[in-house]
């Protein structure tokens, strides 16, 4: 019997296993702390001494050797059915370890200490990120491979210019701890208005109230919500957002609409792929009803033909 692991996340010093049926993660960490050793396990003639922490579901070994790390990593991959790989980078990987790890990962988190361009470049060059990237450190520019990841979270953007932000071509962008003004965000929206980008959703933290709607939208030909132009609610996977009080900007390239508004402490931008998603579902329901009616009529005609045939043969 093979258990499925939803996410296997690896770091330079630990391996984490996340199961659908278990709240807490199971963490296999590499440490030199031997004060609470409970036992050991032998894998391919390598002894792993371990200690347990019931509150954290942690097993800690007393090795940092690349060979032993990879033996443990491969063991988990054989033992469990791994659905997704993730990577958390808090310091540069050991070179030999890096080349033995999976290249395709679902998500990556770059820790606070990962700020040097060369170190970030070595990591980014190796991995192919399929879904999301979380940047915790204070960087001042993006690596090329960061620009097209589906989702990017920038926890500290204080060293990033708006021109650097304009390089991003991600579907979902979230920005925190920044120094952007209303004028900066106007530059961003102007760039979106003139160019075709992949942007679907932008969230910029505005807790300091440094961004004002009127100043930001000045000169962008923004218009209030028009029910003839788009739906009131923007569909997100977890909830629908009411955009009735958001202002709309039309993209010059293809006429797409972006709804811009400030909700609480966040500036939000929603780009409409379909301005009337509700009508799409209405059309689906109508088509299903029509199909049911057609199938019902067809079945009735077939039954009548069968009865007529049996009557002619004097079977009934």
PDB file of C-alpha atoms in Angstrom:
ATOM      1  CA  UNK A   1       0.000   0.000   0.000  1.00  0.00           C
ATOM      2  CA  UNK A   2       1.459   3.370  -1.043  1.00  0.00           C
ATOM      3  CA  UNK A   3       0.522   6.592   0.777  1.00  0.00           C
ATOM      4  CA  UNK A   4       0.199   9.747  -1.287  1.00  0.00           C
ATOM      5  CA  UNK A   5       2.152  12.839  -0.304  1.00  0.00           C
ATOM      6  CA  UNK A   6       0.469  16.051  -1.473  1.00  0.00           C
ATOM      7  CA  UNK A   7       3.689  18.105  -1.271  1.00  0.00           C
ATOM      8  CA  UNK A   8       7.280  17.110  -0.635  1.00  0.00           C
ATOM      9  CA  UNK A   9       9.217  20.281   0.179  1.00  0.00           C
ATOM     10  CA  UNK A  10      12.999  20.231   0.428  1.00  0.00           C
ATOM     11  CA  UNK A  11      15.427  22.658   1.999  1.00  0.00           C
ATOM     12  CA  UNK A  12      19.217  22.584   2.476  1.00  0.00           C
ATOM     13  CA  UNK A  13      18.681  21.167   5.996  1.00  0.00           C
ATOM     14  CA  UNK A  14      15.333  19.377   6.016  1.00  0.00           C
ATOM     15  CA  UNK A  15      12.681  17.474   4.041  1.00  0.00           C
ATOM     16  CA  UNK A  16       8.988  18.094   4.744  1.00  0.00           C
ATOM     17  CA  UNK A  17       6.097  15.779   3.842  1.00  0.00           C
ATOM     18  CA  UNK A  18       2.544  17.113   3.689  1.00  0.00           C
ATOM     19  CA  UNK A  19      -0.352  14.646   3.629  1.00  0.00           C
ATOM     20  CA  UNK A  20      -3.952  15.420   2.664  1.00  0.00           C
ATOM     21  CA  UNK A  21      -5.276  13.494   5.674  1.00  0.00           C
ATOM     22  CA  UNK A  22      -2.935  14.996   8.303  1.00  0.00           C
ATOM     23  CA  UNK A  23      -2.960  18.556   9.651  1.00  0.00           C
ATOM     24  CA  UNK A  24       0.716  18.813  10.565  1.00  0.00           C
ATOM     25  CA  UNK A  25       3.627  18.300   8.251  1.00  0.00           C
ATOM     26  CA  UNK A  26       6.168  15.562   8.838  1.00  0.00           C
ATOM     27  CA  UNK A  27       9.658  17.066   8.880  1.00  0.00           C
ATOM     28  CA  UNK A  28      12.926  15.164   8.444  1.00  0.00           C
ATOM     29  CA  UNK A  29      15.619  17.644   9.476  1.00  0.00           C
ATOM     30  CA  UNK A  30      19.408  17.536   9.436  1.00  0.00           C
ATOM     31  CA  UNK A  31      20.936  18.863  12.633  1.00  0.00           C
ATOM     32  CA  UNK A  32      23.924  18.352  14.908  1.00  0.00           C
ATOM     33  CA  UNK A  33      21.818  18.319  18.079  1.00  0.00           C
ATOM     34  CA  UNK A  34      22.261  14.876  19.671  1.00  0.00           C
ATOM     35  CA  UNK A  35      20.769  15.751  23.059  1.00  0.00           C
ATOM     36  CA  UNK A  36      17.458  13.974  22.476  1.00  0.00           C
ATOM     37  CA  UNK A  37      18.337  10.914  20.396  1.00  0.00           C
ATOM     38  CA  UNK A  38      15.635   8.228  20.615  1.00  0.00           C
ATOM     39  CA  UNK A  39      16.951   5.650  18.171  1.00  0.00           C
ATOM     40  CA  UNK A  40      18.212   5.085  14.646  1.00  0.00           C
ATOM     41  CA  UNK A  41      17.206   3.724  11.273  1.00  0.00           C
ATOM     42  CA  UNK A  42      19.440   2.044   8.693  1.00  0.00           C
ATOM     43  CA  UNK A  43      18.849   2.859   5.007  1.00  0.00           C
ATOM     44  CA  UNK A  44      21.219   1.348   2.436  1.00  0.00           C
ATOM     45  CA  UNK A  45      23.815   0.632   5.145  1.00  0.00           C
ATOM     46  CA  UNK A  46      23.684   4.246   6.382  1.00  0.00           C
ATOM     47  CA  UNK A  47      22.627   4.787  10.005  1.00  0.00           C
ATOM     48  CA  UNK A  48      20.325   7.741  10.701  1.00  0.00           C
ATOM     49  CA  UNK A  49      20.085   8.683  14.357  1.00  0.00           C
ATOM     50  CA  UNK A  50      16.839  10.390  15.114  1.00  0.00           C
ATOM     51  CA  UNK A  51      14.864  12.211  17.784  1.00  0.00           C
ATOM     52  CA  UNK A  52      11.140  12.871  17.778  1.00  0.00           C
ATOM     53  CA  UNK A  53       9.130  15.933  18.673  1.00  0.00           C
ATOM     54  CA  UNK A  54       5.462  14.820  18.927  1.00  0.00           C
ATOM     55  CA  UNK A  55       4.137  18.399  18.692  1.00  0.00           C
ATOM     56  CA  UNK A  56       5.880  18.998  15.358  1.00  0.00           C
ATOM     57  CA  UNK A  57       6.070  15.495  13.841  1.00  0.00           C
ATOM     58  CA  UNK A  58       9.816  15.952  13.424  1.00  0.00           C
ATOM     59  CA  UNK A  59      12.607  13.446  12.906  1.00  0.00           C
ATOM     60  CA  UNK A  60      16.100  14.931  13.125  1.00  0.00           C
ATOM     61  CA  UNK A  61      19.296  13.294  11.918  1.00  0.00           C
ATOM     62  CA  UNK A  62      22.823  14.180  12.937  1.00  0.00           C
ATOM     63  CA  UNK A  63      24.315  14.514   9.469  1.00  0.00           C
ATOM     64  CA  UNK A  64      24.738  17.213   6.863  1.00  0.00           C
ATOM     65  CA  UNK A  65      26.553  15.017   4.353  1.00  0.00           C
ATOM     66  CA  UNK A  66      25.176  15.315   0.826  1.00  0.00           C
ATOM     67  CA  UNK A  67      25.285  11.528   0.293  1.00  0.00           C
ATOM     68  CA  UNK A  68      23.196  10.855   3.400  1.00  0.00           C
ATOM     69  CA  UNK A  69      20.772  13.676   2.592  1.00  0.00           C
ATOM     70  CA  UNK A  70      20.117  12.298  -0.887  1.00  0.00           C
ATOM     71  CA  UNK A  71      19.740   8.723   0.410  1.00  0.00           C
ATOM     72  CA  UNK A  72      17.004   9.948   2.746  1.00  0.00           C
ATOM     73  CA  UNK A  73      15.414  12.008  -0.045  1.00  0.00           C
ATOM     74  CA  UNK A  74      15.348   9.049  -2.451  1.00  0.00           C
ATOM     75  CA  UNK A  75      14.006   6.804   0.308  1.00  0.00           C
ATOM     76  CA  UNK A  76      10.968   9.056   0.825  1.00  0.00           C
ATOM     77  CA  UNK A  77      10.376   9.233  -2.925  1.00  0.00           C
ATOM     78  CA  UNK A  78      10.322   5.416  -3.114  1.00  0.00           C
ATOM     79  CA  UNK A  79       8.243   5.018   0.033  1.00  0.00           C
ATOM     80  CA  UNK A  80       5.516   7.539  -0.867  1.00  0.00           C
ATOM     81  CA  UNK A  81       3.649   8.546  -4.002  1.00  0.00           C
ATOM     82  CA  UNK A  82       4.748  12.205  -4.295  1.00  0.00           C
ATOM     83  CA  UNK A  83       2.292  14.447  -6.162  1.00  0.00           C
ATOM     84  CA  UNK A  84       4.201  17.753  -6.025  1.00  0.00           C
ATOM     85  CA  UNK A  85       7.701  18.944  -5.190  1.00  0.00           C
ATOM     86  CA  UNK A  86       8.443  22.292  -3.591  1.00  0.00           C
ATOM     87  CA  UNK A  87      11.655  24.040  -2.588  1.00  0.00           C
ATOM     88  CA  UNK A  88      12.455  26.475   0.222  1.00  0.00           C
ATOM     89  CA  UNK A  89      15.822  28.180  -0.145  1.00  0.00           C
ATOM     90  CA  UNK A  90      17.221  29.936   2.915  1.00  0.00           C
ATOM     91  CA  UNK A  91      20.880  29.681   1.882  1.00  0.00           C
ATOM     92  CA  UNK A  92      22.796  28.459  -1.197  1.00  0.00           C
ATOM     93  CA  UNK A  93      22.481  24.734  -1.889  1.00  0.00           C
ATOM     94  CA  UNK A  94      25.542  22.539  -1.733  1.00  0.00           C
ATOM     95  CA  UNK A  95      26.510  22.207  -5.399  1.00  0.00           C
ATOM     96  CA  UNK A  96      26.524  18.385  -5.410  1.00  0.00           C
ATOM     97  CA  UNK A  97      23.154  18.260  -3.663  1.00  0.00           C
ATOM     98  CA  UNK A  98      21.542  20.666  -6.119  1.00  0.00           C
ATOM     99  CA  UNK A  99      22.255  18.574  -9.220  1.00  0.00           C
ATOM    100  CA  UNK A 100      20.598  15.496  -7.663  1.00  0.00           C
ATOM    101  CA  UNK A 101      17.308  17.178  -6.743  1.00  0.00           C
ATOM    102  CA  UNK A 102      14.198  17.319  -8.996  1.00  0.00           C
ATOM    103  CA  UNK A 103      14.349  20.152 -11.534  1.00  0.00           C
ATOM    104  CA  UNK A 104      10.587  20.618 -11.856  1.00  0.00           C
ATOM    105  CA  UNK A 105       8.949  21.975  -8.707  1.00  0.00           C
ATOM    106  CA  UNK A 106       5.452  23.297  -8.050  1.00  0.00           C
ATOM    107  CA  UNK A 107       6.524  26.191  -5.816  1.00  0.00           C
ATOM    108  CA  UNK A 108       9.601  27.919  -4.426  1.00  0.00           C
ATOM    109  CA  UNK A 109      10.180  30.145  -1.411  1.00  0.00           C
ATOM    110  CA  UNK A 110      13.328  32.307  -1.366  1.00  0.00           C
ATOM    111  CA  UNK A 111      14.251  33.089   2.239  1.00  0.00           C
ATOM    112  CA  UNK A 112      15.183  36.456   3.756  1.00  0.00           C
ATOM    113  CA  UNK A 113      18.929  35.787   3.466  1.00  0.00           C
ATOM    114  CA  UNK A 114      18.755  34.967  -0.244  1.00  0.00           C
ATOM    115  CA  UNK A 115      19.464  38.455  -1.592  1.00  0.00           C
ATOM    116  CA  UNK A 116      22.740  38.075  -3.520  1.00  0.00           C
ATOM    117  CA  UNK A 117      22.182  38.053  -7.285  1.00  0.00           C
ATOM    118  CA  UNK A 118      24.738  35.310  -7.970  1.00  0.00           C
ATOM    119  CA  UNK A 119      23.316  32.947  -5.346  1.00  0.00           C
ATOM    120  CA  UNK A 120      19.738  33.541  -6.529  1.00  0.00           C
ATOM    121  CA  UNK A 121      20.812  33.072 -10.151  1.00  0.00           C
ATOM    122  CA  UNK A 122      22.392  29.659  -9.422  1.00  0.00           C
ATOM    123  CA  UNK A 123      19.164  28.443  -7.815  1.00  0.00           C
ATOM    124  CA  UNK A 124      16.824  29.942 -10.432  1.00  0.00           C
ATOM    125  CA  UNK A 125      18.858  28.564 -13.335  1.00  0.00           C
ATOM    126  CA  UNK A 126      18.514  25.023 -12.031  1.00  0.00           C
ATOM    127  CA  UNK A 127      14.810  24.836 -11.136  1.00  0.00           C
ATOM    128  CA  UNK A 128      11.699  25.040 -13.324  1.00  0.00           C
ATOM    129  CA  UNK A 129       8.878  26.531 -11.216  1.00  0.00           C
ATOM    130  CA  UNK A 130       5.431  25.405 -12.354  1.00  0.00           C
ATOM    131  CA  UNK A 131       3.145  27.448 -10.096  1.00  0.00           C
ATOM    132  CA  UNK A 132       4.307  30.028  -7.545  1.00  0.00           C
ATOM    133  CA  UNK A 133       7.316  31.922  -6.198  1.00  0.00           C
ATOM    134  CA  UNK A 134       7.479  33.642  -2.802  1.00  0.00           C
ATOM    135  CA  UNK A 135      10.339  36.153  -2.368  1.00  0.00           C
ATOM    136  CA  UNK A 136      11.021  37.036   1.286  1.00  0.00           C
ATOM    137  CA  UNK A 137      14.364  38.829   0.900  1.00  0.00           C
ATOM    138  CA  UNK A 138      15.071  42.429  -0.118  1.00  0.00           C
ATOM    139  CA  UNK A 139      16.036  42.133  -3.773  1.00  0.00           C
ATOM    140  CA  UNK A 140      16.506  45.042  -6.188  1.00  0.00           C
ATOM    141  CA  UNK A 141      15.921  43.237  -9.491  1.00  0.00           C
ATOM    142  CA  UNK A 142      14.280  40.090 -10.859  1.00  0.00           C
ATOM    143  CA  UNK A 143      15.966  37.082 -12.415  1.00  0.00           C
ATOM    144  CA  UNK A 144      14.598  36.378 -15.922  1.00  0.00           C
ATOM    145  CA  UNK A 145      12.949  33.133 -14.770  1.00  0.00           C
ATOM    146  CA  UNK A 146      10.917  35.008 -12.151  1.00  0.00           C
ATOM    147  CA  UNK A 147       9.078  37.091 -14.745  1.00  0.00           C
ATOM    148  CA  UNK A 148       6.682  34.419 -16.051  1.00  0.00           C
ATOM    149  CA  UNK A 149       5.912  32.218 -13.042  1.00  0.00           C
ATOM    150  CA  UNK A 150       2.108  32.012 -12.693  1.00  0.00           C
ATOM    151  CA  UNK A 151       2.046  33.577  -9.218  1.00  0.00           C
ATOM    152  CA  UNK A 152       4.658  35.770  -7.525  1.00  0.00           C
ATOM    153  CA  UNK A 153       4.540  37.070  -3.944  1.00  0.00           C
ATOM    154  CA  UNK A 154       6.989  39.872  -3.108  1.00  0.00           C
ATOM    155  CA  UNK A 155       7.100  40.286   0.660  1.00  0.00           C
ATOM    156  CA  UNK A 156       9.583  43.200   0.708  1.00  0.00           C
ATOM    157  CA  UNK A 157       9.540  45.431  -2.383  1.00  0.00           C
ATOM    158  CA  UNK A 158      11.199  48.495  -0.840  1.00  0.00           C
ATOM    159  CA  UNK A 159      14.302  48.133  -3.073  1.00  0.00           C
ATOM    160  CA  UNK A 160      12.355  47.550  -6.298  1.00  0.00           C
ATOM    161  CA  UNK A 161      11.570  50.340  -8.770  1.00  0.00           C
ATOM    162  CA  UNK A 162       8.255  50.526 -10.605  1.00  0.00           C
ATOM    163  CA  UNK A 163      10.200  50.014 -13.862  1.00  0.00           C
ATOM    164  CA  UNK A 164      11.393  46.679 -12.485  1.00  0.00           C
ATOM    165  CA  UNK A 165       7.819  45.752 -11.484  1.00  0.00           C
ATOM    166  CA  UNK A 166       6.725  46.563 -15.050  1.00  0.00           C
ATOM    167  CA  UNK A 167       8.995  43.764 -16.282  1.00  0.00           C
ATOM    168  CA  UNK A 168       6.763  41.179 -14.581  1.00  0.00           C
ATOM    169  CA  UNK A 169       4.513  39.121 -16.835  1.00  0.00           C
ATOM    170  CA  UNK A 170       2.953  36.918 -14.148  1.00  0.00           C
ATOM    171  CA  UNK A 171      -0.752  36.102 -13.964  1.00  0.00           C
ATOM    172  CA  UNK A 172      -0.987  36.905 -10.261  1.00  0.00           C
ATOM    173  CA  UNK A 173       1.196  39.489  -8.482  1.00  0.00           C
ATOM    174  CA  UNK A 174       1.098  40.387  -4.775  1.00  0.00           C
ATOM    175  CA  UNK A 175       3.330  43.143  -3.378  1.00  0.00           C
ATOM    176  CA  UNK A 176       3.995  44.089   0.244  1.00  0.00           C
ATOM    177  CA  UNK A 177       6.305  46.534   2.107  1.00  0.00           C
ATOM    178  CA  UNK A 178       6.905  48.888  -0.811  1.00  0.00           C
ATOM    179  CA  UNK A 179       7.554  52.593  -1.387  1.00  0.00           C
ATOM    180  CA  UNK A 180       5.323  53.029  -4.433  1.00  0.00           C
ATOM    181  CA  UNK A 181       3.293  56.221  -4.751  1.00  0.00           C
ATOM    182  CA  UNK A 182       0.099  56.997  -6.678  1.00  0.00           C
ATOM    183  CA  UNK A 183       2.275  58.219  -9.551  1.00  0.00           C
ATOM    184  CA  UNK A 184       4.236  54.950  -9.562  1.00  0.00           C
ATOM    185  CA  UNK A 185       1.052  52.894  -9.795  1.00  0.00           C
ATOM    186  CA  UNK A 186      -0.178  55.171 -12.607  1.00  0.00           C
ATOM    187  CA  UNK A 187       3.016  54.255 -14.508  1.00  0.00           C
ATOM    188  CA  UNK A 188       2.214  50.575 -13.921  1.00  0.00           C
ATOM    189  CA  UNK A 189      -1.367  50.935 -15.178  1.00  0.00           C
ATOM    190  CA  UNK A 190      -0.233  52.934 -18.204  1.00  0.00           C
ATOM    191  CA  UNK A 191       2.171  50.121 -19.052  1.00  0.00           C
ATOM    192  CA  UNK A 192      -0.651  47.574 -18.759  1.00  0.00           C
ATOM    193  CA  UNK A 193      -2.915  49.768 -20.898  1.00  0.00           C
ATOM    194  CA  UNK A 194      -0.381  49.959 -23.746  1.00  0.00           C
ATOM    195  CA  UNK A 195       0.936  46.382 -23.719  1.00  0.00           C
ATOM    196  CA  UNK A 196      -0.385  42.832 -23.803  1.00  0.00           C
ATOM    197  CA  UNK A 197       0.544  41.134 -20.526  1.00  0.00           C
ATOM    198  CA  UNK A 198      -0.561  37.962 -18.725  1.00  0.00           C
ATOM    199  CA  UNK A 199      -1.750  39.849 -15.652  1.00  0.00           C
ATOM    200  CA  UNK A 200      -5.033  38.587 -14.191  1.00  0.00           C
ATOM    201  CA  UNK A 201      -4.814  39.866 -10.628  1.00  0.00           C
ATOM    202  CA  UNK A 202      -2.664  42.443  -8.812  1.00  0.00           C
ATOM    203  CA  UNK A 203      -2.705  43.163  -5.096  1.00  0.00           C
ATOM    204  CA  UNK A 204      -0.557  45.960  -3.626  1.00  0.00           C
ATOM    205  CA  UNK A 205      -0.597  46.526   0.114  1.00  0.00           C
ATOM    206  CA  UNK A 206      -1.766  50.097   0.831  1.00  0.00           C
ATOM    207  CA  UNK A 207      -1.758  50.046   4.634  1.00  0.00           C
ATOM    208  CA  UNK A 208       0.184  53.329   4.742  1.00  0.00           C
ATOM    209  CA  UNK A 209      -2.395  54.900   2.379  1.00  0.00           C
ATOM    210  CA  UNK A 210       0.368  56.117   0.051  1.00  0.00           C
ATOM    211  CA  UNK A 211      -1.758  55.329  -3.028  1.00  0.00           C
ATOM    212  CA  UNK A 212      -4.819  57.458  -3.814  1.00  0.00           C
ATOM    213  CA  UNK A 213      -7.323  56.420  -6.474  1.00  0.00           C
ATOM    214  CA  UNK A 214      -8.043  59.845  -7.979  1.00  0.00           C
ATOM    215  CA  UNK A 215      -4.370  60.728  -8.432  1.00  0.00           C
ATOM    216  CA  UNK A 216      -3.478  57.253  -9.720  1.00  0.00           C
ATOM    217  CA  UNK A 217      -6.257  57.136 -12.348  1.00  0.00           C
ATOM    218  CA  UNK A 218      -5.840  60.711 -13.585  1.00  0.00           C
ATOM    219  CA  UNK A 219      -5.408  60.694 -17.380  1.00  0.00           C
ATOM    220  CA  UNK A 220      -6.183  56.950 -17.808  1.00  0.00           C
ATOM    221  CA  UNK A 221      -9.762  57.504 -19.031  1.00  0.00           C
ATOM    222  CA  UNK A 222     -11.100  55.360 -16.177  1.00  0.00           C
ATOM    223  CA  UNK A 223     -14.870  54.858 -16.060  1.00  0.00           C
ATOM    224  CA  UNK A 224     -17.254  53.754 -13.302  1.00  0.00           C
ATOM    225  CA  UNK A 225     -18.944  50.358 -13.358  1.00  0.00           C
ATOM    226  CA  UNK A 226     -21.391  49.905 -16.231  1.00  0.00           C
ATOM    227  CA  UNK A 227     -23.596  46.764 -16.016  1.00  0.00           C
ATOM    228  CA  UNK A 228     -23.787  46.792 -19.823  1.00  0.00           C
ATOM    229  CA  UNK A 229     -19.987  46.528 -20.044  1.00  0.00           C
ATOM    230  CA  UNK A 230     -19.137  43.805 -17.522  1.00  0.00           C
ATOM    231  CA  UNK A 231     -20.401  41.699 -14.617  1.00  0.00           C
ATOM    232  CA  UNK A 232     -20.489  43.105 -11.115  1.00  0.00           C
ATOM    233  CA  UNK A 233     -18.666  40.133  -9.571  1.00  0.00           C
ATOM    234  CA  UNK A 234     -15.182  38.929 -10.504  1.00  0.00           C
ATOM    235  CA  UNK A 235     -14.755  35.185 -10.068  1.00  0.00           C
ATOM    236  CA  UNK A 236     -11.824  33.900  -7.999  1.00  0.00           C
ATOM    237  CA  UNK A 237     -11.257  30.233  -7.025  1.00  0.00           C
ATOM    238  CA  UNK A 238     -12.110  30.874  -3.353  1.00  0.00           C
ATOM    239  CA  UNK A 239     -14.686  33.693  -3.641  1.00  0.00           C
ATOM    240  CA  UNK A 240     -16.354  36.217  -5.950  1.00  0.00           C
ATOM    241  CA  UNK A 241     -15.285  39.860  -5.544  1.00  0.00           C
ATOM    242  CA  UNK A 242     -17.818  42.681  -5.763  1.00  0.00           C
ATOM    243  CA  UNK A 243     -16.381  45.209  -8.235  1.00  0.00           C
ATOM    244  CA  UNK A 244     -19.383  47.543  -8.351  1.00  0.00           C
ATOM    245  CA  UNK A 245     -17.368  50.434  -6.863  1.00  0.00           C
ATOM    246  CA  UNK A 246     -14.223  49.720  -8.916  1.00  0.00           C
ATOM    247  CA  UNK A 247     -13.181  51.915 -11.832  1.00  0.00           C
ATOM    248  CA  UNK A 248     -12.617  50.349 -15.278  1.00  0.00           C
ATOM    249  CA  UNK A 249      -9.701  50.896 -17.650  1.00  0.00           C
ATOM    250  CA  UNK A 250      -9.731  49.585 -21.211  1.00  0.00           C
ATOM    251  CA  UNK A 251      -6.552  48.139 -22.733  1.00  0.00           C
ATOM    252  CA  UNK A 252      -5.569  49.748 -26.038  1.00  0.00           C
ATOM    253  CA  UNK A 253      -4.154  46.518 -27.453  1.00  0.00           C
ATOM    254  CA  UNK A 254      -7.271  44.331 -27.357  1.00  0.00           C
ATOM    255  CA  UNK A 255     -10.009  46.188 -25.476  1.00  0.00           C
ATOM    256  CA  UNK A 256      -9.740  44.075 -22.321  1.00  0.00           C
ATOM    257  CA  UNK A 257     -11.063  45.655 -19.127  1.00  0.00           C
ATOM    258  CA  UNK A 258      -9.219  46.031 -15.829  1.00  0.00           C
ATOM    259  CA  UNK A 259     -11.224  46.929 -12.723  1.00  0.00           C
ATOM    260  CA  UNK A 260      -9.206  48.984 -10.233  1.00  0.00           C
ATOM    261  CA  UNK A 261     -10.159  49.690  -6.638  1.00  0.00           C
ATOM    262  CA  UNK A 262      -8.985  49.956  -3.042  1.00  0.00           C
ATOM    263  CA  UNK A 263     -10.496  47.391  -0.690  1.00  0.00           C
ATOM    264  CA  UNK A 264      -9.504  47.987   2.923  1.00  0.00           C
ATOM    265  CA  UNK A 265      -5.694  48.118   3.016  1.00  0.00           C
ATOM    266  CA  UNK A 266      -5.122  46.767  -0.499  1.00  0.00           C
ATOM    267  CA  UNK A 267      -5.093  48.224  -3.982  1.00  0.00           C
ATOM    268  CA  UNK A 268      -6.523  45.580  -6.333  1.00  0.00           C
ATOM    269  CA  UNK A 269      -6.589  45.193 -10.095  1.00  0.00           C
ATOM    270  CA  UNK A 270      -8.763  42.523 -11.756  1.00  0.00           C
ATOM    271  CA  UNK A 271      -8.360  41.869 -15.482  1.00  0.00           C
ATOM    272  CA  UNK A 272     -11.471  40.443 -17.143  1.00  0.00           C
ATOM    273  CA  UNK A 273     -10.803  37.605 -19.557  1.00  0.00           C
ATOM    274  CA  UNK A 274     -14.557  37.369 -20.092  1.00  0.00           C
ATOM    275  CA  UNK A 275     -16.510  40.523 -19.058  1.00  0.00           C
ATOM    276  CA  UNK A 276     -19.682  38.454 -18.553  1.00  0.00           C
ATOM    277  CA  UNK A 277     -18.736  35.121 -16.904  1.00  0.00           C
ATOM    278  CA  UNK A 278     -22.266  34.785 -15.476  1.00  0.00           C
ATOM    279  CA  UNK A 279     -23.730  34.668 -18.996  1.00  0.00           C
ATOM    280  CA  UNK A 280     -21.380  31.817 -19.827  1.00  0.00           C
ATOM    281  CA  UNK A 281     -23.033  29.704 -17.113  1.00  0.00           C
ATOM    282  CA  UNK A 282     -26.476  30.819 -18.199  1.00  0.00           C
ATOM    283  CA  UNK A 283     -25.693  29.644 -21.747  1.00  0.00           C
ATOM    284  CA  UNK A 284     -24.437  26.289 -20.439  1.00  0.00           C
ATOM    285  CA  UNK A 285     -27.675  25.759 -18.475  1.00  0.00           C
ATOM    286  CA  UNK A 286     -29.789  26.690 -21.524  1.00  0.00           C
ATOM    287  CA  UNK A 287     -27.831  24.267 -23.730  1.00  0.00           C
ATOM    288  CA  UNK A 288     -28.270  21.468 -21.178  1.00  0.00           C
ATOM    289  CA  UNK A 289     -32.026  22.121 -21.002  1.00  0.00           C
ATOM    290  CA  UNK A 290     -32.299  22.107 -24.804  1.00  0.00           C
ATOM    291  CA  UNK A 291     -30.299  18.877 -24.995  1.00  0.00           C
ATOM    292  CA  UNK A 292     -32.545  17.223 -22.388  1.00  0.00           C
ATOM    293  CA  UNK A 293     -35.661  18.291 -24.312  1.00  0.00           C
ATOM    294  CA  UNK A 294     -34.246  16.949 -27.575  1.00  0.00           C
ATOM    295  CA  UNK A 295     -33.255  13.639 -25.947  1.00  0.00           C
ATOM    296  CA  UNK A 296     -36.674  13.324 -24.355  1.00  0.00           C
ATOM    297  CA  UNK A 297     -38.482  13.891 -27.671  1.00  0.00           C
ATOM    298  CA  UNK A 298     -36.205  11.430 -29.423  1.00  0.00           C
ATOM    299  CA  UNK A 299     -36.846   8.687 -26.843  1.00  0.00           C
ATOM    300  CA  UNK A 300     -40.622   9.225 -27.174  1.00  0.00           C
ATOM    301  CA  UNK A 301     -40.498   8.892 -30.958  1.00  0.00           C
ATOM    302  CA  UNK A 302     -38.458   5.666 -30.728  1.00  0.00           C
ATOM    303  CA  UNK A 303     -40.923   4.172 -28.215  1.00  0.00           C
ATOM    304  CA  UNK A 304     -43.895   5.066 -30.456  1.00  0.00           C
ATOM    305  CA  UNK A 305     -42.218   3.456 -33.475  1.00  0.00           C
ATOM    306  CA  UNK A 306     -41.555   0.283 -31.442  1.00  0.00           C
ATOM    307  CA  UNK A 307     -45.183   0.066 -30.246  1.00  0.00           C
ATOM    308  CA  UNK A 308     -46.506   0.585 -33.815  1.00  0.00           C
ATOM    309  CA  UNK A 309     -44.220  -2.168 -35.124  1.00  0.00           C
ATOM    310  CA  UNK A 310     -45.321  -4.660 -32.456  1.00  0.00           C
ATOM    311  CA  UNK A 311     -48.996  -3.863 -33.067  1.00  0.00           C
ATOM    312  CA  UNK A 312     -48.589  -4.494 -36.805  1.00  0.00           C
ATOM    313  CA  UNK A 313     -47.113  -7.906 -35.989  1.00  0.00           C
ATOM    314  CA  UNK A 314     -50.045  -8.528 -33.588  1.00  0.00           C
ATOM    315  CA  UNK A 315     -47.591  -9.138 -30.750  1.00  0.00           C
ATOM    316  CA  UNK A 316     -49.478  -6.657 -28.570  1.00  0.00           C
TER     317      UNK A 316
END
